[in-house]
Amino acid sequence: MKTDFAKAFRVIRAAYGMQQAELALQIGISASQLSLIEKGKRQPSLKVVGGLAAAVDAPISLITLLASDPTDIADEDISSLAAPLLRLLVNAPENPQRPLQLAQGQ
């Protein structure tokens, strides 16, 4: 299974309208480390992925889903993750303070 945690981190951060420095502080890493993860130059450790999950109150499995290649996900996996995905979307602010920016390094 191919995972793109860079995409997952960018999407989640954008959904919450957070700057890299804000999210990095909540995760417990440096902004430069988060920048490298979001650029795909570093893979996050399980501890860092867990920190992201805790920061946004989402299950690690949801972050893994966001990082997964769509062709690698079976229909039954999607069904079991539908509720956590909905919770993440409901908890995210409807209108983030900052515009969504998915470009790397934002």
PDB file of C-alpha atoms in Angstrom, residues 1-85:
ATOM      1  CA  MET A   1       0.000   0.000   0.000  1.00  0.00           C
ATOM      2  CA  LYS A   2       1.385   3.375  -1.014  1.00  0.00           C
ATOM      3  CA  THR A   3       0.823   6.190   1.468  1.00  0.00           C
ATOM      4  CA  ASP A   4       1.227   9.901   0.904  1.00  0.00           C
ATOM      5  CA  PHE A   5       1.311  11.398   4.378  1.00  0.00           C
ATOM      6  CA  ALA A   6       2.371  14.722   2.842  1.00  0.00           C
ATOM      7  CA  LYS A   7      -1.079  15.018   1.284  1.00  0.00           C
ATOM      8  CA  ALA A   8      -2.850  13.915   4.463  1.00  0.00           C
ATOM      9  CA  PHE A   9      -1.035  16.462   6.631  1.00  0.00           C
ATOM     10  CA  ARG A  10      -1.697  19.296   4.145  1.00  0.00           C
ATOM     11  CA  VAL A  11      -5.379  18.427   3.771  1.00  0.00           C
ATOM     12  CA  ILE A  12      -5.980  18.196   7.513  1.00  0.00           C
ATOM     13  CA  ARG A  13      -4.080  21.405   8.253  1.00  0.00           C
ATOM     14  CA  ALA A  14      -5.985  23.232   5.515  1.00  0.00           C
ATOM     15  CA  ALA A  15      -9.330  21.927   6.787  1.00  0.00           C
ATOM     16  CA  TYR A  16      -8.558  23.452  10.175  1.00  0.00           C
ATOM     17  CA  GLY A  17      -7.173  26.678   8.709  1.00  0.00           C
ATOM     18  CA  MET A  18      -3.901  26.328  10.606  1.00  0.00           C
ATOM     19  CA  GLN A  19      -0.420  27.590   9.845  1.00  0.00           C
ATOM     20  CA  GLN A  20       2.417  25.063   9.910  1.00  0.00           C
ATOM     21  CA  ALA A  21       3.828  26.579  13.106  1.00  0.00           C
ATOM     22  CA  GLU A  22       0.473  26.201  14.883  1.00  0.00           C
ATOM     23  CA  LEU A  23       0.004  22.566  13.933  1.00  0.00           C
ATOM     24  CA  ALA A  24       3.644  21.696  14.556  1.00  0.00           C
ATOM     25  CA  LEU A  25       3.355  23.068  18.089  1.00  0.00           C
ATOM     26  CA  GLN A  26       0.257  20.956  18.741  1.00  0.00           C
ATOM     27  CA  ILE A  27       1.934  17.835  17.347  1.00  0.00           C
ATOM     28  CA  GLY A  28       5.153  18.457  19.259  1.00  0.00           C
ATOM     29  CA  ILE A  29       7.498  18.849  16.296  1.00  0.00           C
ATOM     30  CA  SER A  30       9.267  21.793  14.705  1.00  0.00           C
ATOM     31  CA  ALA A  31       7.673  23.778  11.890  1.00  0.00           C
ATOM     32  CA  SER A  32      10.619  22.839   9.676  1.00  0.00           C
ATOM     33  CA  GLN A  33       9.992  19.136  10.330  1.00  0.00           C
ATOM     34  CA  LEU A  34       6.316  19.582   9.447  1.00  0.00           C
ATOM     35  CA  SER A  35       7.325  21.442   6.299  1.00  0.00           C
ATOM     36  CA  LEU A  36       9.541  18.517   5.239  1.00  0.00           C
ATOM     37  CA  ILE A  37       6.688  16.066   5.878  1.00  0.00           C
ATOM     38  CA  GLU A  38       4.251  18.186   3.858  1.00  0.00           C
ATOM     39  CA  LYS A  39       6.732  18.434   0.991  1.00  0.00           C
ATOM     40  CA  GLY A  40       7.112  14.637   0.979  1.00  0.00           C
ATOM     41  CA  LYS A  41      10.795  14.845   1.872  1.00  0.00           C
ATOM     42  CA  ARG A  42      10.314  13.053   5.214  1.00  0.00           C
ATOM     43  CA  GLN A  43       7.971  10.317   6.327  1.00  0.00           C
ATOM     44  CA  PRO A  44       6.357  10.966   9.710  1.00  0.00           C
ATOM     45  CA  SER A  45       6.907   8.487  12.504  1.00  0.00           C
ATOM     46  CA  LEU A  46       3.929   6.740  14.049  1.00  0.00           C
ATOM     47  CA  LYS A  47       4.379   9.059  17.038  1.00  0.00           C
ATOM     48  CA  VAL A  48       4.032  12.126  14.772  1.00  0.00           C
ATOM     49  CA  VAL A  49       0.980  10.669  13.006  1.00  0.00           C
ATOM     50  CA  GLY A  50      -0.459   9.965  16.457  1.00  0.00           C
ATOM     51  CA  GLY A  51       0.275  13.567  17.435  1.00  0.00           C
ATOM     52  CA  LEU A  52      -1.630  14.800  14.396  1.00  0.00           C
ATOM     53  CA  ALA A  53      -4.531  12.501  15.268  1.00  0.00           C
ATOM     54  CA  ALA A  54      -4.607  13.842  18.823  1.00  0.00           C
ATOM     55  CA  ALA A  55      -4.333  17.457  17.661  1.00  0.00           C
ATOM     56  CA  VAL A  56      -7.437  17.179  15.477  1.00  0.00           C
ATOM     57  CA  ASP A  57      -9.223  14.517  17.538  1.00  0.00           C
ATOM     58  CA  ALA A  58      -9.283  11.994  14.690  1.00  0.00           C
ATOM     59  CA  PRO A  59      -8.393   8.305  14.582  1.00  0.00           C
ATOM     60  CA  ILE A  60      -5.019   7.370  13.098  1.00  0.00           C
ATOM     61  CA  SER A  61      -6.884   5.125  10.660  1.00  0.00           C
ATOM     62  CA  LEU A  62      -8.547   8.201   9.165  1.00  0.00           C
ATOM     63  CA  ILE A  63      -5.183   9.871   8.624  1.00  0.00           C
ATOM     64  CA  THR A  64      -3.939   6.683   6.975  1.00  0.00           C
ATOM     65  CA  LEU A  65      -7.041   6.690   4.771  1.00  0.00           C
ATOM     66  CA  LEU A  66      -6.325  10.265   3.677  1.00  0.00           C
ATOM     67  CA  ALA A  67      -2.732   9.238   2.921  1.00  0.00           C
ATOM     68  CA  SER A  68      -3.737   6.143   0.941  1.00  0.00           C
ATOM     69  CA  ASP A  69      -3.854   5.750  -2.793  1.00  0.00           C
ATOM     70  CA  PRO A  70      -7.540   5.337  -3.733  1.00  0.00           C
ATOM     71  CA  THR A  71      -6.771   2.164  -5.705  1.00  0.00           C
ATOM     72  CA  ASP A  72      -5.442   0.498  -2.520  1.00  0.00           C
ATOM     73  CA  ILE A  73      -8.628   0.889  -0.485  1.00  0.00           C
ATOM     74  CA  ALA A  74     -11.243  -1.865  -0.429  1.00  0.00           C
ATOM     75  CA  ASP A  75     -14.940  -1.004  -0.214  1.00  0.00           C
ATOM     76  CA  GLU A  76     -15.243  -2.587   3.238  1.00  0.00           C
ATOM     77  CA  ASP A  77     -12.426  -0.345   4.519  1.00  0.00           C
ATOM     78  CA  ILE A  78     -14.309   2.738   3.351  1.00  0.00           C
ATOM     79  CA  SER A  79     -17.455   1.576   5.117  1.00  0.00           C
ATOM     80  CA  SER A  80     -15.682   1.104   8.449  1.00  0.00           C
ATOM     81  CA  LEU A  81     -14.068   4.536   8.215  1.00  0.00           C
ATOM     82  CA  ALA A  82     -17.169   6.469   7.181  1.00  0.00           C
ATOM     83  CA  ALA A  83     -18.142   7.415  10.750  1.00  0.00           C
ATOM     84  CA  PRO A  84     -14.660   8.644  11.800  1.00  0.00           C
ATOM     85  CA  LEU A  85     -14.407  10.622   8.557  1.00  0.00           C
TER      86      LEU A  85
END
